[in-house]
PDB file of C-alpha atoms in Angstrom:
ATOM      1  CA  MET A 279     -24.941  -9.534 -31.301  1.00 57.00           C
ATOM      2  CA  THR A 280     -24.901  -5.860 -32.169  1.00 78.00           C
ATOM      3  CA  SER A 281     -28.128  -4.239 -33.291  1.00 86.00           C
ATOM      4  CA  ARG A 282     -27.874  -2.894 -36.816  1.00 89.00           C
ATOM      5  CA  LYS A 283     -29.888  -0.230 -38.582  1.00 90.00           C
ATOM      6  CA  VAL A 284     -31.655  -1.830 -41.551  1.00 91.00           C
ATOM      7  CA  GLY A 285     -33.843   0.972 -42.835  1.00 90.00           C
ATOM      8  CA  SER A 286     -36.251   3.779 -42.135  1.00 91.00           C
ATOM      9  CA  PHE A 287     -39.980   4.233 -42.436  1.00 94.00           C
ATOM     10  CA  GLY A 288     -41.724   6.710 -44.674  1.00 93.00           C
ATOM     11  CA  LYS A 289     -45.364   7.676 -44.691  1.00 94.00           C
ATOM     12  CA  ALA A 290     -48.351   5.380 -44.471  1.00 96.00           C
ATOM     13  CA  HIS A 291     -49.619   3.932 -47.745  1.00 95.00           C
ATOM     14  CA  GLY A 292     -53.311   3.305 -48.282  1.00 90.00           C
ATOM     15  CA  LEU A 293     -55.881   2.745 -45.552  1.00 91.00           C
ATOM     16  CA  GLU A 294     -54.910  -0.755 -44.365  1.00 89.00           C
ATOM     17  CA  GLY A 295     -51.765   0.099 -42.377  1.00 93.00           C
ATOM     18  CA  GLU A 296     -49.031  -0.456 -44.962  1.00 96.00           C
ATOM     19  CA  ILE A 297     -45.937   1.683 -44.446  1.00 97.00           C
ATOM     20  CA  LYS A 298     -43.373   2.864 -46.997  1.00 96.00           C
ATOM     21  CA  PHE A 299     -39.923   1.592 -46.065  1.00 95.00           C
ATOM     22  CA  TYR A 300     -36.455   2.582 -47.273  1.00 90.00           C
ATOM     23  CA  PRO A 301     -34.124  -0.403 -46.789  1.00 90.00           C
ATOM     24  CA  LEU A 302     -30.415  -0.076 -46.045  1.00 85.00           C
ATOM     25  CA  VAL A 303     -29.777  -3.742 -46.815  1.00 85.00           C
ATOM     26  CA  ASP A 304     -30.805  -6.018 -49.671  1.00 86.00           C
ATOM     27  CA  ALA A 305     -34.579  -5.765 -50.043  1.00 88.00           C
ATOM     28  CA  ASP A 306     -34.809  -9.572 -50.297  1.00 89.00           C
ATOM     29  CA  TRP A 307     -33.843  -9.807 -46.599  1.00 91.00           C
ATOM     30  CA  PHE A 308     -37.230  -8.359 -45.609  1.00 95.00           C
ATOM     31  CA  LYS A 309     -39.911 -11.040 -45.586  1.00 94.00           C
ATOM     32  CA  ALA A 310     -42.901 -12.150 -43.577  1.00 96.00           C
ATOM     33  CA  GLY A 311     -41.733 -13.228 -40.138  1.00 95.00           C
ATOM     34  CA  THR A 312     -38.709 -10.894 -39.992  1.00 95.00           C
ATOM     35  CA  GLU A 313     -38.534  -9.090 -36.655  1.00 96.00           C
ATOM     36  CA  LEU A 314     -37.595  -5.427 -36.511  1.00 97.00           C
ATOM     37  CA  LYS A 315     -37.044  -3.192 -33.517  1.00 96.00           C
ATOM     38  CA  VAL A 316     -38.461   0.296 -33.636  1.00 96.00           C
ATOM     39  CA  GLU A 317     -37.729   2.586 -30.705  1.00 95.00           C
ATOM     40  CA  GLY A 318     -36.747  -0.503 -28.717  1.00 92.00           C
ATOM     41  CA  ARG A 319     -40.010  -2.390 -29.319  1.00 95.00           C
ATOM     42  CA  PRO A 320     -40.197  -5.556 -31.438  1.00 96.00           C
ATOM     43  CA  TYR A 321     -42.451  -5.677 -34.503  1.00 97.00           C
ATOM     44  CA  THR A 322     -42.939  -8.570 -36.910  1.00 97.00           C
ATOM     45  CA  ILE A 323     -43.328  -8.074 -40.649  1.00 97.00           C
ATOM     46  CA  THR A 324     -46.412  -9.876 -41.979  1.00 97.00           C
ATOM     47  CA  ALA A 325     -46.102  -8.916 -45.664  1.00 96.00           C
ATOM     48  CA  VAL A 326     -43.666  -7.140 -47.987  1.00 96.00           C
ATOM     49  CA  ARG A 327     -44.107  -5.838 -51.498  1.00 94.00           C
ATOM     50  CA  ASP A 328     -42.116  -3.671 -53.873  1.00 90.00           C
ATOM     51  CA  HIS A 329     -43.425  -0.199 -54.558  1.00 87.00           C
ATOM     52  CA  GLN A 330     -41.480   2.151 -56.861  1.00 83.00           C
ATOM     53  CA  ASP A 331     -38.031   2.603 -55.272  1.00 80.00           C
ATOM     54  CA  GLN A 332     -38.976   1.386 -51.803  1.00 87.00           C
ATOM     55  CA  LEU A 333     -40.839  -1.387 -50.034  1.00 94.00           C
ATOM     56  CA  LEU A 334     -44.282  -1.473 -48.522  1.00 95.00           C
ATOM     57  CA  LEU A 335     -44.353  -3.303 -45.198  1.00 97.00           C
ATOM     58  CA  SER A 336     -47.295  -4.679 -43.292  1.00 97.00           C
ATOM     59  CA  ILE A 337     -46.555  -5.002 -39.586  1.00 97.00           C
ATOM     60  CA  GLU A 338     -48.334  -7.329 -37.182  1.00 96.00           C
ATOM     61  CA  GLY A 339     -50.994  -5.395 -35.263  1.00 94.00           C
ATOM     62  CA  ILE A 340     -50.854  -2.315 -37.529  1.00 94.00           C
ATOM     63  CA  ARG A 341     -54.053  -2.259 -39.578  1.00 94.00           C
ATOM     64  CA  LYS A 342     -55.015   1.407 -39.700  1.00 95.00           C
ATOM     65  CA  ARG A 343     -53.451   4.301 -41.560  1.00 96.00           C
ATOM     66  CA  ASP A 344     -53.312   6.590 -38.511  1.00 95.00           C
ATOM     67  CA  VAL A 345     -51.316   3.996 -36.552  1.00 95.00           C
ATOM     68  CA  ALA A 346     -49.021   3.334 -39.530  1.00 96.00           C
ATOM     69  CA  GLU A 347     -48.395   7.074 -39.811  1.00 96.00           C
ATOM     70  CA  THR A 348     -46.801   7.094 -36.322  1.00 96.00           C
ATOM     71  CA  PHE A 349     -43.871   5.121 -37.809  1.00 96.00           C
ATOM     72  CA  ARG A 350     -42.983   7.943 -40.223  1.00 95.00           C
ATOM     73  CA  ASN A 351     -39.270   8.878 -40.031  1.00 92.00           C
ATOM     74  CA  LEU A 352     -38.508   6.160 -37.476  1.00 94.00           C
ATOM     75  CA  VAL A 353     -35.520   3.852 -37.886  1.00 92.00           C
ATOM     76  CA  ALA A 354     -35.757   0.045 -37.954  1.00 94.00           C
ATOM     77  CA  TRP A 355     -33.087  -2.088 -36.283  1.00 93.00           C
ATOM     78  CA  THR A 356     -32.427  -5.813 -36.043  1.00 93.00           C
ATOM     79  CA  ASP A 357     -30.491  -8.053 -33.687  1.00 90.00           C
ATOM     80  CA  ALA A 358     -30.121 -10.615 -36.508  1.00 87.00           C
ATOM     81  CA  PRO A 359     -28.616  -8.625 -39.389  1.00 84.00           C
ATOM     82  CA  PRO A 360     -27.969 -10.167 -42.777  1.00 83.00           C
ATOM     83  CA  GLU A 361     -24.409 -11.238 -43.506  1.00 83.00           C
ATOM     84  CA  LEU A 362     -22.520  -8.828 -45.712  1.00 82.00           C
ATOM     85  CA  ASP A 363     -20.198  -9.629 -48.597  1.00 81.00           C
ATOM     86  CA  ASP A 364     -16.528  -8.689 -48.244  1.00 80.00           C
ATOM     87  CA  ALA A 365     -16.990  -5.451 -50.188  1.00 80.00           C
ATOM     88  CA  GLU A 366     -20.038  -4.391 -48.136  1.00 82.00           C
ATOM     89  CA  TYR A 367     -20.189  -2.502 -44.840  1.00 86.00           C
ATOM     90  CA  TRP A 368     -22.682  -0.970 -42.450  1.00 87.00           C
ATOM     91  CA  LEU A 369     -23.277   2.755 -42.840  1.00 85.00           C
ATOM     92  CA  GLU A 370     -22.741   3.373 -39.125  1.00 86.00           C
ATOM     93  CA  ASP A 371     -19.222   1.909 -39.505  1.00 90.00           C
ATOM     94  CA  LEU A 372     -18.324   4.956 -41.619  1.00 93.00           C
ATOM     95  CA  VAL A 373     -18.619   7.301 -38.617  1.00 94.00           C
ATOM     96  CA  GLY A 374     -15.137   8.191 -37.411  1.00 94.00           C
ATOM     97  CA  LEU A 375     -13.392   7.563 -40.734  1.00 96.00           C
ATOM     98  CA  ARG A 376     -10.984  10.204 -42.045  1.00 95.00           C
ATOM     99  CA  ALA A 377     -12.320  11.932 -45.150  1.00 94.00           C
ATOM    100  CA  LEU A 378      -9.738  12.534 -47.874  1.00 93.00           C
ATOM    101  CA  SER A 379     -10.075  14.235 -51.232  1.00 91.00           C
ATOM    102  CA  VAL A 380      -9.095  12.315 -54.363  1.00 92.00           C
ATOM    103  CA  ASP A 381      -5.707  14.095 -54.257  1.00 91.00           C
ATOM    104  CA  GLY A 382      -5.110  12.820 -50.710  1.00 91.00           C
ATOM    105  CA  SER A 383      -5.662  16.065 -48.794  1.00 90.00           C
ATOM    106  CA  SER A 384      -7.605  15.895 -45.543  1.00 90.00           C
ATOM    107  CA  LEU A 385     -11.204  17.113 -45.563  1.00 89.00           C
ATOM    108  CA  GLY A 386     -12.095  16.163 -41.987  1.00 91.00           C
ATOM    109  CA  LEU A 387     -13.915  13.322 -40.246  1.00 93.00           C
ATOM    110  CA  VAL A 388     -17.165  11.535 -40.979  1.00 95.00           C
ATOM    111  CA  THR A 389     -19.235  12.472 -37.920  1.00 93.00           C
ATOM    112  CA  GLU A 390     -22.632  11.199 -38.992  1.00 90.00           C
ATOM    113  CA  VAL A 391     -24.479   9.343 -41.723  1.00 90.00           C
ATOM    114  CA  ILE A 392     -27.925  10.745 -42.463  1.00 86.00           C
ATOM    115  CA  VAL A 393     -30.264   8.269 -44.110  1.00 79.00           C
ATOM    116  CA  GLY A 394     -32.769   9.856 -46.460  1.00 73.00           C
ATOM    117  CA  PRO A 395     -35.348   8.513 -48.874  1.00 69.00           C
ATOM    118  CA  ALA A 396     -33.212   9.203 -51.959  1.00 72.00           C
ATOM    119  CA  GLN A 397     -29.779   8.284 -50.565  1.00 80.00           C
ATOM    120  CA  ALA A 398     -27.660   8.520 -47.456  1.00 85.00           C
ATOM    121  CA  ARG A 399     -25.460  11.571 -46.851  1.00 89.00           C
ATOM    122  CA  LEU A 400     -22.083  11.666 -45.123  1.00 93.00           C
ATOM    123  CA  VAL A 401     -21.594  14.551 -42.692  1.00 92.00           C
ATOM    124  CA  ILE A 402     -17.964  15.686 -42.782  1.00 93.00           C
ATOM    125  CA  GLN A 403     -16.676  17.940 -39.978  1.00 90.00           C
ATOM    126  CA  ALA A 404     -13.542  19.911 -40.907  1.00 84.00           C
ATOM    127  CA  GLY A 405     -12.141  19.924 -37.362  1.00 69.00           C
ATOM    128  CA  SER A 406     -12.923  19.072 -33.760  1.00 64.00           C
ATOM    129  CA  ASP A 407     -14.011  22.623 -32.908  1.00 67.00           C
ATOM    130  CA  PRO A 408     -17.836  22.923 -32.969  1.00 66.00           C
ATOM    131  CA  GLY A 409     -17.502  26.130 -34.995  1.00 70.00           C
ATOM    132  CA  THR A 410     -15.636  24.482 -37.867  1.00 75.00           C
ATOM    133  CA  ARG A 411     -17.319  23.999 -41.192  1.00 82.00           C
ATOM    134  CA  ARG A 412     -19.213  20.878 -42.017  1.00 84.00           C
ATOM    135  CA  MET A 413     -20.557  19.548 -45.261  1.00 88.00           C
ATOM    136  CA  GLU A 414     -23.058  16.914 -46.277  1.00 90.00           C
ATOM    137  CA  ILE A 415     -22.034  14.791 -49.240  1.00 90.00           C
ATOM    138  CA  PRO A 416     -24.538  12.457 -50.906  1.00 91.00           C
ATOM    139  CA  PHE A 417     -23.266   8.912 -50.457  1.00 91.00           C
ATOM    140  CA  VAL A 418     -23.159   8.026 -54.149  1.00 91.00           C
ATOM    141  CA  GLU A 419     -20.266   6.459 -56.055  1.00 91.00           C
ATOM    142  CA  GLU A 420     -19.559   9.581 -58.136  1.00 93.00           C
ATOM    143  CA  LEU A 421     -18.895  11.647 -54.988  1.00 93.00           C
ATOM    144  CA  VAL A 422     -17.594   8.865 -52.707  1.00 94.00           C
ATOM    145  CA  PRO A 423     -15.492   6.639 -54.976  1.00 94.00           C
ATOM    146  CA  GLU A 424     -13.716   4.721 -52.202  1.00 94.00           C
ATOM    147  CA  VAL A 425     -14.365   3.453 -48.675  1.00 94.00           C
ATOM    148  CA  ASN A 426     -11.562   1.606 -46.900  1.00 94.00           C
ATOM    149  CA  LEU A 427     -12.398   0.389 -43.407  1.00 92.00           C
ATOM    150  CA  ASP A 428      -8.927  -1.182 -43.070  1.00 91.00           C
ATOM    151  CA  THR A 429      -7.178   2.187 -43.400  1.00 94.00           C
ATOM    152  CA  GLY A 430     -10.003   4.114 -41.741  1.00 95.00           C
ATOM    153  CA  THR A 431     -10.543   6.391 -44.719  1.00 96.00           C
ATOM    154  CA  VAL A 432     -13.202   7.442 -47.143  1.00 96.00           C
ATOM    155  CA  VAL A 433     -12.198   9.199 -50.374  1.00 96.00           C
ATOM    156  CA  LEU A 434     -14.432  12.003 -51.587  1.00 93.00           C
ATOM    157  CA  ASP A 435     -14.656  13.733 -54.932  1.00 91.00           C
ATOM    158  CA  PRO A 436     -16.748  16.691 -53.750  1.00 78.00           C
ATOM    159  CA  PRO A 437     -18.363  19.185 -56.094  1.00 74.00           C
ATOM    160  CA  GLU A 438     -16.321  22.243 -57.029  1.00 74.00           C
ATOM    161  CA  GLY A 439     -16.196  24.859 -54.290  1.00 67.00           C
ATOM    162  CA  ILE A 440     -16.134  22.434 -51.370  1.00 59.00           C
ATOM    163  CA  GLU A 441     -12.487  21.350 -51.604  1.00 49.00           C
ATOM    164  CA  GLY A 442     -11.386  24.158 -49.248  1.00 45.00           C
ATOM    165  CA  ILE A 443     -13.305  22.786 -46.280  1.00 46.00           C
ATOM    166  CA  ALA A 444     -10.143  21.898 -44.331  1.00 42.00           C
ATOM    167  CA  GLU A 445      -8.693  25.427 -44.605  1.00 41.00           C
TER     168      GLU A 445
END
């Protein structure tokens, strides 16, 4: 089974070791007893609760704020990922896809997906030369209206002024 990225940690919350968490999969998948891997080490979730637009996780053995704070900006992985619906995909599967504009012109390749607290961003490299331009596009439906893993493409509707990236 392939390990899959399921979210990232934010800052500690409160004094009892809770940690803000930004899930990449359905929040209902996270429950007490779920095992996550962080930097290769296993951790078990003991409690989960909703908090604004993220989750608050309690992790077995983490009971102090200063210890919880060491998880900030770390990525959580699992060896037992949730099953995805047909129209769903893993963000890391977008790396390597050809980026096209809505008119079909080539914009480059997706070289990275950066996961942030607000949303993920696709990094598009215009060419294979390290000196070529790159852009970061927020991974939201208005700017990324189509992802097609079968054809290996992602369609972008970038803001005005970015269309010339492939020049």
